[in-house]
């Protein structure tokens, strides 16, 4: 009889996870405490590459005489959960904890059809002289409201530290073409190498894009100009901007168009790139993001809002990270036009990308940007303990550091100019602009709207001040 009850409970729990769009595979053979294998998926049924094991324990009711609900835990007279126990030698807790796949314990009530779950961890269990027990909270039901917590369980198999932390990215060569463009635009430090031998100038377009985002014009363009005038100097190992725009490879076209945008500031240059890229492709997403970010830079937010909204309806087959990239750009547009509730709701949804891409620094940058939008839309950004700083502290979040470098260069340059009593701008003043321009590009491409607003104000303010002559006499006169 109990076997029949148990089978019915497993079937119902399986159906509940399928309603969440998760994949479910029963484990009828070699069962050592795992009834179901659960494959975590997002709302669009994309497999996130995360697996959870589930052990299901079923009772006919939640009565005090039931097998698995007979030991409730009460607080202030109310039931907050149920203790589940296993005694030696049938104790499966060690197997669950040591397993490479995270496990949950599910208590199912056949009468109500409700399932309650707990993540089996070392901290969650309690050892006794008779065996092991765990509290299954009443608040943790298998339903749509629990998806975020269940995803946290799934992603826990990757550990507390992601493999990409640090200054190098050893697996960059293994990235597929669908990832390389995004990495070049969001984490150029990982893509752009400083001392890499290149045999042909048409190689590594994504590396050239990354260097362009870093505004390394001297290496990309200056060396070519020097080579034209000095014999023996090798030209830059990349295509020129004009050569790139005329090339047959889409990525080189992107490089050429972004290079041109940085000089003339026309966001419409990216529209042909969008049209040339196939739907549901990384190329099209990159072009959409570039056009969106540059439209916002030029104050054309309504067009950016329409562009991203349209793209989200056209791209149901996009992989989760690229889809979230478009979503966060749409969220910043919503924030900019005052639709805070919609921006907040979308930013919350984007946060789930942390589960899908815990080992992807670009996914973490997108999630961090969404956190900034969420806090700004909710009015929390001014609260010191809002969590925004820690959410934005990712390996990809280098634009605040870049801003600091730029402002430091600006202050040093202004002091040198004041001390010399000169009105001529030093040649290296452009370093200030380069650092700040890189910061605006990185924060804009990542969709970090609060940081972008700060960076763009710093850029405009600094550029304005650089054009003003400063003398020691004038400064002293103002001081007195």
mmCIF file with all atom_site columns, N, CA, C and O in Angstrom, residues 104-152:
data_model
loop_
_atom_site.group_PDB
_atom_site.id
_atom_site.type_symbol
_atom_site.label_atom_id
_atom_site.label_alt_id
_atom_site.label_comp_id
_atom_site.label_asym_id
_atom_site.label_entity_id
_atom_site.label_seq_id
_atom_site.pdbx_PDB_ins_code
_atom_site.Cartn_x
_atom_site.Cartn_y
_atom_site.Cartn_z
_atom_site.occupancy
_atom_site.B_iso_or_equiv
_atom_site.pdbx_formal_charge
_atom_site.auth_seq_id
_atom_site.auth_comp_id
_atom_site.auth_asym_id
_atom_site.auth_atom_id
_atom_site.pdbx_PDB_model_num
ATOM 1   N N  . UNK A 1 104 ? 17.311 17.714 -2.953 1.00 0.00 ? 104 UNK A N  1
ATOM 2   C CA . UNK A 1 104 ? 16.243 18.235 -2.118 1.00 0.00 ? 104 UNK A CA 1
ATOM 3   C C  . UNK A 1 104 ? 15.402 17.066 -1.605 1.00 0.00 ? 104 UNK A C  1
ATOM 4   O O  . UNK A 1 104 ? 15.305 16.028 -2.268 1.00 0.00 ? 104 UNK A O  1
ATOM 5   N N  . UNK A 1 105 ? 14.849 17.250 -0.426 1.00 0.00 ? 105 UNK A N  1
ATOM 6   C CA . UNK A 1 105 ? 13.912 16.283 0.133  1.00 0.00 ? 105 UNK A CA 1
ATOM 7   C C  . UNK A 1 105 ? 12.515 16.878 -0.008 1.00 0.00 ? 105 UNK A C  1
ATOM 8   O O  . UNK A 1 105 ? 12.282 18.038 0.354  1.00 0.00 ? 105 UNK A O  1
ATOM 9   N N  . UNK A 1 106 ? 11.585 16.096 -0.550 1.00 0.00 ? 106 UNK A N  1
ATOM 10  C CA . UNK A 1 106 ? 10.227 16.573 -0.794 1.00 0.00 ? 106 UNK A CA 1
ATOM 11  C C  . UNK A 1 106 ? 9.245  15.750 0.029  1.00 0.00 ? 106 UNK A C  1
ATOM 12  O O  . UNK A 1 106 ? 9.254  14.515 -0.031 1.00 0.00 ? 106 UNK A O  1
ATOM 13  N N  . UNK A 1 107 ? 8.412  16.441 0.797  1.00 0.00 ? 107 UNK A N  1
ATOM 14  C CA . UNK A 1 107 ? 7.306  15.795 1.494  1.00 0.00 ? 107 UNK A CA 1
ATOM 15  C C  . UNK A 1 107 ? 6.026  16.142 0.744  1.00 0.00 ? 107 UNK A C  1
ATOM 16  O O  . UNK A 1 107 ? 5.702  17.328 0.584  1.00 0.00 ? 107 UNK A O  1
ATOM 17  N N  . UNK A 1 108 ? 5.312  15.106 0.297  1.00 0.00 ? 108 UNK A N  1
ATOM 18  C CA . UNK A 1 108 ? 4.096  15.342 -0.496 1.00 0.00 ? 108 UNK A CA 1
ATOM 19  C C  . UNK A 1 108 ? 2.861  14.868 0.269  1.00 0.00 ? 108 UNK A C  1
ATOM 20  O O  . UNK A 1 108 ? 2.832  13.764 0.826  1.00 0.00 ? 108 UNK A O  1
ATOM 21  N N  . UNK A 1 109 ? 1.845  15.711 0.277  1.00 0.00 ? 109 UNK A N  1
ATOM 22  C CA . UNK A 1 109 ? 0.559  15.409 0.896  1.00 0.00 ? 109 UNK A CA 1
ATOM 23  C C  . UNK A 1 109 ? -0.437 15.074 -0.210 1.00 0.00 ? 109 UNK A C  1
ATOM 24  O O  . UNK A 1 109 ? -0.843 15.947 -0.976 1.00 0.00 ? 109 UNK A O  1
ATOM 25  N N  . UNK A 1 110 ? -0.819 13.802 -0.291 1.00 0.00 ? 110 UNK A N  1
ATOM 26  C CA . UNK A 1 110 ? -1.709 13.370 -1.368 1.00 0.00 ? 110 UNK A CA 1
ATOM 27  C C  . UNK A 1 110 ? -3.072 14.061 -1.307 1.00 0.00 ? 110 UNK A C  1
ATOM 28  O O  . UNK A 1 110 ? -3.662 14.408 -2.332 1.00 0.00 ? 110 UNK A O  1
ATOM 29  N N  . UNK A 1 111 ? -3.581 14.277 -0.112 1.00 0.00 ? 111 UNK A N  1
ATOM 30  C CA . UNK A 1 111 ? -4.923 14.836 0.022  1.00 0.00 ? 111 UNK A CA 1
ATOM 31  C C  . UNK A 1 111 ? -4.998 16.263 -0.515 1.00 0.00 ? 111 UNK A C  1
ATOM 32  O O  . UNK A 1 111 ? -5.897 16.605 -1.289 1.00 0.00 ? 111 UNK A O  1
ATOM 33  N N  . UNK A 1 112 ? -4.062 17.097 -0.127 1.00 0.00 ? 112 UNK A N  1
ATOM 34  C CA . UNK A 1 112 ? -4.086 18.493 -0.576 1.00 0.00 ? 112 UNK A CA 1
ATOM 35  C C  . UNK A 1 112 ? -3.373 18.686 -1.909 1.00 0.00 ? 112 UNK A C  1
ATOM 36  O O  . UNK A 1 112 ? -3.570 19.688 -2.592 1.00 0.00 ? 112 UNK A O  1
ATOM 37  N N  . UNK A 1 113 ? -2.510 17.722 -2.277 1.00 0.00 ? 113 UNK A N  1
ATOM 38  C CA . UNK A 1 113 ? -1.735 17.841 -3.506 1.00 0.00 ? 113 UNK A CA 1
ATOM 39  C C  . UNK A 1 113 ? -0.548 18.775 -3.374 1.00 0.00 ? 113 UNK A C  1
ATOM 40  O O  . UNK A 1 113 ? 0.104  19.100 -4.374 1.00 0.00 ? 113 UNK A O  1
ATOM 41  N N  . UNK A 1 114 ? -0.210 19.196 -2.159 1.00 0.00 ? 114 UNK A N  1
ATOM 42  C CA . UNK A 1 114 ? 0.898  20.138 -1.951 1.00 0.00 ? 114 UNK A CA 1
ATOM 43  C C  . UNK A 1 114 ? 2.190  19.389 -1.636 1.00 0.00 ? 114 UNK A C  1
ATOM 44  O O  . UNK A 1 114 ? 2.178  18.341 -0.979 1.00 0.00 ? 114 UNK A O  1
ATOM 45  N N  . UNK A 1 115 ? 3.278  19.969 -2.130 1.00 0.00 ? 115 UNK A N  1
ATOM 46  C CA . UNK A 1 115 ? 4.603  19.392 -1.902 1.00 0.00 ? 115 UNK A CA 1
ATOM 47  C C  . UNK A 1 115 ? 5.485  20.426 -1.225 1.00 0.00 ? 115 UNK A C  1
ATOM 48  O O  . UNK A 1 115 ? 5.530  21.591 -1.648 1.00 0.00 ? 115 UNK A O  1
ATOM 49  N N  . UNK A 1 116 ? 6.206  19.995 -0.201 1.00 0.00 ? 116 UNK A N  1
ATOM 50  C CA . UNK A 1 116 ? 7.089  20.864 0.560  1.00 0.00 ? 116 UNK A CA 1
ATOM 51  C C  . UNK A 1 116 ? 8.511  20.323 0.430  1.00 0.00 ? 116 UNK A C  1
ATOM 52  O O  . UNK A 1 116 ? 8.726  19.118 0.427  1.00 0.00 ? 116 UNK A O  1
ATOM 53  N N  . UNK A 1 117 ? 9.477  21.224 0.339  1.00 0.00 ? 117 UNK A N  1
ATOM 54  C CA . UNK A 1 117 ? 10.831 20.777 0.054  1.00 0.00 ? 117 UNK A CA 1
ATOM 55  C C  . UNK A 1 117 ? 11.860 21.462 0.951  1.00 0.00 ? 117 UNK A C  1
ATOM 56  O O  . UNK A 1 117 ? 11.627 22.547 1.489  1.00 0.00 ? 117 UNK A O  1
ATOM 57  N N  . UNK A 1 118 ? 13.022 20.812 1.050  1.00 0.00 ? 118 UNK A N  1
ATOM 58  C CA . UNK A 1 118 ? 14.158 21.376 1.777  1.00 0.00 ? 118 UNK A CA 1
ATOM 59  C C  . UNK A 1 118 ? 15.435 20.981 1.056  1.00 0.00 ? 118 UNK A C  1
ATOM 60  O O  . UNK A 1 118 ? 15.562 19.855 0.557  1.00 0.00 ? 118 UNK A O  1
ATOM 61  N N  . UNK A 1 119 ? 16.378 21.910 0.973  1.00 0.00 ? 119 UNK A N  1
ATOM 62  C CA . UNK A 1 119 ? 17.687 21.641 0.380  1.00 0.00 ? 119 UNK A CA 1
ATOM 63  C C  . UNK A 1 119 ? 18.534 20.918 1.426  1.00 0.00 ? 119 UNK A C  1
ATOM 64  O O  . UNK A 1 119 ? 18.758 21.434 2.523  1.00 0.00 ? 119 UNK A O  1
ATOM 65  N N  . UNK A 1 120 ? 19.021 19.742 1.083  1.00 0.00 ? 120 UNK A N  1
ATOM 66  C CA . UNK A 1 120 ? 19.809 18.945 2.022  1.00 0.00 ? 120 UNK A CA 1
ATOM 67  C C  . UNK A 1 120 ? 21.264 19.415 1.978  1.00 0.00 ? 120 UNK A C  1
ATOM 68  O O  . UNK A 1 120 ? 21.982 19.161 1.006  1.00 0.00 ? 120 UNK A O  1
ATOM 69  N N  . UNK A 1 121 ? 21.672 20.112 3.025  1.00 0.00 ? 121 UNK A N  1
ATOM 70  C CA . UNK A 1 121 ? 23.046 20.595 3.162  1.00 0.00 ? 121 UNK A CA 1
ATOM 71  C C  . UNK A 1 121 ? 23.556 20.248 4.558  1.00 0.00 ? 121 UNK A C  1
ATOM 72  O O  . UNK A 1 121 ? 22.782 19.889 5.453  1.00 0.00 ? 121 UNK A O  1
ATOM 73  N N  . UNK A 1 122 ? 24.863 20.401 4.752  1.00 0.00 ? 122 UNK A N  1
ATOM 74  C CA . UNK A 1 122 ? 25.441 20.127 6.069  1.00 0.00 ? 122 UNK A CA 1
ATOM 75  C C  . UNK A 1 122 ? 24.837 21.031 7.131  1.00 0.00 ? 122 UNK A C  1
ATOM 76  O O  . UNK A 1 122 ? 24.610 20.619 8.276  1.00 0.00 ? 122 UNK A O  1
ATOM 77  N N  . UNK A 1 123 ? 24.592 22.285 6.763  1.00 0.00 ? 123 UNK A N  1
ATOM 78  C CA . UNK A 1 123 ? 24.060 23.228 7.742  1.00 0.00 ? 123 UNK A CA 1
ATOM 79  C C  . UNK A 1 123 ? 22.592 22.974 8.057  1.00 0.00 ? 123 UNK A C  1
ATOM 80  O O  . UNK A 1 123 ? 22.106 23.362 9.129  1.00 0.00 ? 123 UNK A O  1
ATOM 81  N N  . UNK A 1 124 ? 21.870 22.339 7.120  1.00 0.00 ? 124 UNK A N  1
ATOM 82  C CA . UNK A 1 124 ? 20.427 22.150 7.308  1.00 0.00 ? 124 UNK A CA 1
ATOM 83  C C  . UNK A 1 124 ? 20.097 20.930 8.145  1.00 0.00 ? 124 UNK A C  1
ATOM 84  O O  . UNK A 1 124 ? 19.014 20.859 8.722  1.00 0.00 ? 124 UNK A O  1
ATOM 85  N N  . UNK A 1 125 ? 21.011 19.984 8.235  1.00 0.00 ? 125 UNK A N  1
ATOM 86  C CA . UNK A 1 125 ? 20.700 18.740 8.949  1.00 0.00 ? 125 UNK A CA 1
ATOM 87  C C  . UNK A 1 125 ? 21.165 18.808 10.406 1.00 0.00 ? 125 UNK A C  1
ATOM 88  O O  . UNK A 1 125 ? 22.014 19.627 10.768 1.00 0.00 ? 125 UNK A O  1
ATOM 89  N N  . UNK A 1 126 ? 20.584 17.952 11.202 1.00 0.00 ? 126 UNK A N  1
ATOM 90  C CA . UNK A 1 126 ? 20.976 17.840 12.611 1.00 0.00 ? 126 UNK A CA 1
ATOM 91  C C  . UNK A 1 126 ? 21.231 16.370 12.916 1.00 0.00 ? 126 UNK A C  1
ATOM 92  O O  . UNK A 1 126 ? 20.397 15.507 12.610 1.00 0.00 ? 126 UNK A O  1
ATOM 93  N N  . UNK A 1 127 ? 22.385 16.094 13.518 1.00 0.00 ? 127 UNK A N  1
ATOM 94  C CA . UNK A 1 127 ? 22.754 14.720 13.870 1.00 0.00 ? 127 UNK A CA 1
ATOM 95  C C  . UNK A 1 127 ? 22.272 14.409 15.287 1.00 0.00 ? 127 UNK A C  1
ATOM 96  O O  . UNK A 1 127 ? 22.397 15.229 16.198 1.00 0.00 ? 127 UNK A O  1
ATOM 97  N N  . UNK A 1 128 ? 21.726 13.221 15.457 1.00 0.00 ? 128 UNK A N  1
ATOM 98  C CA . UNK A 1 128 ? 21.346 12.743 16.777 1.00 0.00 ? 128 UNK A CA 1
ATOM 99  C C  . UNK A 1 128 ? 21.962 11.366 16.987 1.00 0.00 ? 128 UNK A C  1
ATOM 100 O O  . UNK A 1 128 ? 22.501 10.762 16.053 1.00 0.00 ? 128 UNK A O  1
ATOM 101 N N  . UNK A 1 129 ? 21.873 10.849 18.199 1.00 0.00 ? 129 UNK A N  1
ATOM 102 C CA . UNK A 1 129 ? 22.449 9.528  18.454 1.00 0.00 ? 129 UNK A CA 1
ATOM 103 C C  . UNK A 1 129 ? 21.658 8.417  17.796 1.00 0.00 ? 129 UNK A C  1
ATOM 104 O O  . UNK A 1 129 ? 22.127 7.273  17.706 1.00 0.00 ? 129 UNK A O  1
ATOM 105 N N  . UNK A 1 130 ? 20.457 8.769  17.332 1.00 0.00 ? 130 UNK A N  1
ATOM 106 C CA . UNK A 1 130 ? 19.620 7.760  16.673 1.00 0.00 ? 130 UNK A CA 1
ATOM 107 C C  . UNK A 1 130 ? 19.647 7.866  15.143 1.00 0.00 ? 130 UNK A C  1
ATOM 108 O O  . UNK A 1 130 ? 19.184 6.968  14.452 1.00 0.00 ? 130 UNK A O  1
ATOM 109 N N  . UNK A 1 131 ? 20.190 8.972  14.615 1.00 0.00 ? 131 UNK A N  1
ATOM 110 C CA . UNK A 1 131 ? 20.196 9.156  13.159 1.00 0.00 ? 131 UNK A CA 1
ATOM 111 C C  . UNK A 1 131 ? 20.322 10.631 12.800 1.00 0.00 ? 131 UNK A C  1
ATOM 112 O O  . UNK A 1 131 ? 20.983 11.398 13.506 1.00 0.00 ? 131 UNK A O  1
ATOM 113 N N  . UNK A 1 132 ? 19.666 11.026 11.727 1.00 0.00 ? 132 UNK A N  1
ATOM 114 C CA . UNK A 1 132 ? 19.778 12.397 11.213 1.00 0.00 ? 132 UNK A CA 1
ATOM 115 C C  . UNK A 1 132 ? 18.388 12.934 10.918 1.00 0.00 ? 132 UNK A C  1
ATOM 116 O O  . UNK A 1 132 ? 17.495 12.189 10.501 1.00 0.00 ? 132 UNK A O  1
ATOM 117 N N  . UNK A 1 133 ? 18.208 14.250 11.101 1.00 0.00 ? 133 UNK A N  1
ATOM 118 C CA . UNK A 1 133 ? 16.919 14.863 10.805 1.00 0.00 ? 133 UNK A CA 1
ATOM 119 C C  . UNK A 1 133 ? 17.128 16.185 10.080 1.00 0.00 ? 133 UNK A C  1
ATOM 120 O O  . UNK A 1 133 ? 18.202 16.785 10.145 1.00 0.00 ? 133 UNK A O  1
ATOM 121 N N  . UNK A 1 134 ? 16.068 16.615 9.403  1.00 0.00 ? 134 UNK A N  1
ATOM 122 C CA . UNK A 1 134 ? 16.079 17.888 8.693  1.00 0.00 ? 134 UNK A CA 1
ATOM 123 C C  . UNK A 1 134 ? 14.689 18.489 8.777  1.00 0.00 ? 134 UNK A C  1
ATOM 124 O O  . UNK A 1 134 ? 13.676 17.763 8.769  1.00 0.00 ? 134 UNK A O  1
ATOM 125 N N  . UNK A 1 135 ? 14.620 19.812 8.866  1.00 0.00 ? 135 UNK A N  1
ATOM 126 C CA . UNK A 1 135 ? 13.336 20.502 8.901  1.00 0.00 ? 135 UNK A CA 1
ATOM 127 C C  . UNK A 1 135 ? 12.908 20.855 7.485  1.00 0.00 ? 135 UNK A C  1
ATOM 128 O O  . UNK A 1 135 ? 13.661 21.492 6.743  1.00 0.00 ? 135 UNK A O  1
ATOM 129 N N  . UNK A 1 136 ? 11.702 20.440 7.123  1.00 0.00 ? 136 UNK A N  1
ATOM 130 C CA . UNK A 1 136 ? 11.125 20.789 5.822  1.00 0.00 ? 136 UNK A CA 1
ATOM 131 C C  . UNK A 1 136 ? 10.137 21.938 6.066  1.00 0.00 ? 136 UNK A C  1
ATOM 132 O O  . UNK A 1 136 ? 9.072  21.724 6.653  1.00 0.00 ? 136 UNK A O  1
ATOM 133 N N  . UNK A 1 137 ? 10.483 23.169 5.647  1.00 0.00 ? 137 UNK A N  1
ATOM 134 C CA . UNK A 1 137 ? 9.644  24.326 5.967  1.00 0.00 ? 137 UNK A CA 1
ATOM 135 C C  . UNK A 1 137 ? 8.287  24.282 5.258  1.00 0.00 ? 137 UNK A C  1
ATOM 136 O O  . UNK A 1 137 ? 8.195  23.887 4.088  1.00 0.00 ? 137 UNK A O  1
ATOM 137 N N  . UNK A 1 138 ? 7.268  24.709 5.960  1.00 0.00 ? 138 UNK A N  1
ATOM 138 C CA . UNK A 1 138 ? 5.938  24.793 5.382  1.00 0.00 ? 138 UNK A CA 1
ATOM 139 C C  . UNK A 1 138 ? 5.887  25.872 4.307  1.00 0.00 ? 138 UNK A C  1
ATOM 140 O O  . UNK A 1 138 ? 5.092  25.794 3.367  1.00 0.00 ? 138 UNK A O  1
ATOM 141 N N  . UNK A 1 139 ? 6.747  26.874 4.428  1.00 0.00 ? 139 UNK A N  1
ATOM 142 C CA . UNK A 1 139 ? 6.751  27.996 3.486  1.00 0.00 ? 139 UNK A CA 1
ATOM 143 C C  . UNK A 1 139 ? 7.357  27.643 2.137  1.00 0.00 ? 139 UNK A C  1
ATOM 144 O O  . UNK A 1 139 ? 7.216  28.390 1.165  1.00 0.00 ? 139 UNK A O  1
ATOM 145 N N  . UNK A 1 140 ? 8.062  26.499 2.039  1.00 0.00 ? 140 UNK A N  1
ATOM 146 C CA . UNK A 1 140 ? 8.734  26.118 0.801  1.00 0.00 ? 140 UNK A CA 1
ATOM 147 C C  . UNK A 1 140 ? 7.923  25.064 0.057  1.00 0.00 ? 140 UNK A C  1
ATOM 148 O O  . UNK A 1 140 ? 8.114  23.858 0.241  1.00 0.00 ? 140 UNK A O  1
ATOM 149 N N  . UNK A 1 141 ? 7.010  25.535 -0.776 1.00 0.00 ? 141 UNK A N  1
ATOM 150 C CA . UNK A 1 141 ? 6.208  24.643 -1.605 1.00 0.00 ? 141 UNK A CA 1
ATOM 151 C C  . UNK A 1 141 ? 6.767  24.621 -3.019 1.00 0.00 ? 141 UNK A C  1
ATOM 152 O O  . UNK A 1 141 ? 7.419  25.568 -3.467 1.00 0.00 ? 141 UNK A O  1
ATOM 153 N N  . UNK A 1 142 ? 6.485  23.553 -3.729 1.00 0.00 ? 142 UNK A N  1
ATOM 154 C CA . UNK A 1 142 ? 6.895  23.469 -5.133 1.00 0.00 ? 142 UNK A CA 1
ATOM 155 C C  . UNK A 1 142 ? 5.823  24.169 -5.965 1.00 0.00 ? 142 UNK A C  1
ATOM 156 O O  . UNK A 1 142 ? 4.754  23.629 -6.232 1.00 0.00 ? 142 UNK A O  1
ATOM 157 N N  . UNK A 1 143 ? 6.108  25.422 -6.315 1.00 0.00 ? 143 UNK A N  1
ATOM 158 C CA . UNK A 1 143 ? 5.204  26.225 -7.134 1.00 0.00 ? 143 UNK A CA 1
ATOM 159 C C  . UNK A 1 143 ? 6.006  27.331 -7.791 1.00 0.00 ? 143 UNK A C  1
ATOM 160 O O  . UNK A 1 143 ? 7.234  27.432 -7.607 1.00 0.00 ? 143 UNK A O  1
ATOM 161 N N  . UNK A 1 144 ? 5.349  28.169 -8.549 1.00 0.00 ? 144 UNK A N  1
ATOM 162 C CA . UNK A 1 144 ? 6.039  29.213 -9.308 1.00 0.00 ? 144 UNK A CA 1
ATOM 163 C C  . UNK A 1 144 ? 6.784  30.179 -8.400 1.00 0.00 ? 144 UNK A C  1
ATOM 164 O O  . UNK A 1 144 ? 7.830  30.727 -8.777 1.00 0.00 ? 144 UNK A O  1
ATOM 165 N N  . UNK A 1 145 ? 6.257  30.408 -7.185 1.00 0.00 ? 145 UNK A N  1
ATOM 166 C CA . UNK A 1 145 ? 6.902  31.348 -6.274 1.00 0.00 ? 145 UNK A CA 1
ATOM 167 C C  . UNK A 1 145 ? 8.255  30.849 -5.781 1.00 0.00 ? 145 UNK A C  1
ATOM 168 O O  . UNK A 1 145 ? 9.077  31.630 -5.311 1.00 0.00 ? 145 UNK A O  1
ATOM 169 N N  . UNK A 1 146 ? 8.497  29.548 -5.891 1.00 0.00 ? 146 UNK A N  1
ATOM 170 C CA . UNK A 1 146 ? 9.731  28.957 -5.373 1.00 0.00 ? 146 UNK A CA 1
ATOM 171 C C  . UNK A 1 146 ? 10.802 28.779 -6.429 1.00 0.00 ? 146 UNK A C  1
ATOM 172 O O  . UNK A 1 146 ? 11.884 28.262 -6.121 1.00 0.00 ? 146 UNK A O  1
ATOM 173 N N  . UNK A 1 147 ? 10.534 29.200 -7.663 1.00 0.00 ? 147 UNK A N  1
ATOM 174 C CA . UNK A 1 147 ? 11.486 28.944 -8.748 1.00 0.00 ? 147 UNK A CA 1
ATOM 175 C C  . UNK A 1 147 ? 12.859 29.532 -8.445 1.00 0.00 ? 147 UNK A C  1
ATOM 176 O O  . UNK A 1 147 ? 13.893 28.886 -8.652 1.00 0.00 ? 147 UNK A O  1
ATOM 177 N N  . UNK A 1 148 ? 12.884 30.767 -7.950 1.00 0.00 ? 148 UNK A N  1
ATOM 178 C CA . UNK A 1 148 ? 14.171 31.398 -7.663 1.00 0.00 ? 148 UNK A CA 1
ATOM 179 C C  . UNK A 1 148 ? 14.985 30.618 -6.644 1.00 0.00 ? 148 UNK A C  1
ATOM 180 O O  . UNK A 1 148 ? 16.191 30.401 -6.821 1.00 0.00 ? 148 UNK A O  1
ATOM 181 N N  . UNK A 1 149 ? 14.333 30.168 -5.566 1.00 0.00 ? 149 UNK A N  1
ATOM 182 C CA . UNK A 1 149 ? 15.039 29.398 -4.540 1.00 0.00 ? 149 UNK A CA 1
ATOM 183 C C  . UNK A 1 149 ? 15.477 28.037 -5.076 1.00 0.00 ? 149 UNK A C  1
ATOM 184 O O  . UNK A 1 149 ? 16.566 27.548 -4.735 1.00 0.00 ? 149 UNK A O  1
ATOM 185 N N  . UNK A 1 150 ? 14.647 27.421 -5.899 1.00 0.00 ? 150 UNK A N  1
ATOM 186 C CA . UNK A 1 150 ? 15.028 26.133 -6.486 1.00 0.00 ? 150 UNK A CA 1
ATOM 187 C C  . UNK A 1 150 ? 16.208 26.288 -7.440 1.00 0.00 ? 150 UNK A C  1
ATOM 188 O O  . UNK A 1 150 ? 17.083 25.412 -7.509 1.00 0.00 ? 150 UNK A O  1
ATOM 189 N N  . UNK A 1 151 ? 16.248 27.404 -8.161 1.00 0.00 ? 151 UNK A N  1
ATOM 190 C CA . UNK A 1 151 ? 17.399 27.670 -9.027 1.00 0.00 ? 151 UNK A CA 1
ATOM 191 C C  . UNK A 1 151 ? 18.661 27.877 -8.199 1.00 0.00 ? 151 UNK A C  1
ATOM 192 O O  . UNK A 1 151 ? 19.755 27.487 -8.607 1.00 0.00 ? 151 UNK A O  1
ATOM 193 N N  . UNK A 1 152 ? 18.514 28.503 -7.035 1.00 0.00 ? 152 UNK A N  1
ATOM 194 C CA . UNK A 1 152 ? 19.668 28.667 -6.148 1.00 0.00 ? 152 UNK A CA 1
ATOM 195 C C  . UNK A 1 152 ? 20.218 27.296 -5.727 1.00 0.00 ? 152 UNK A C  1
ATOM 196 O O  . UNK A 1 152 ? 21.434 27.118 -5.623 1.00 0.00 ? 152 UNK A O  1
#
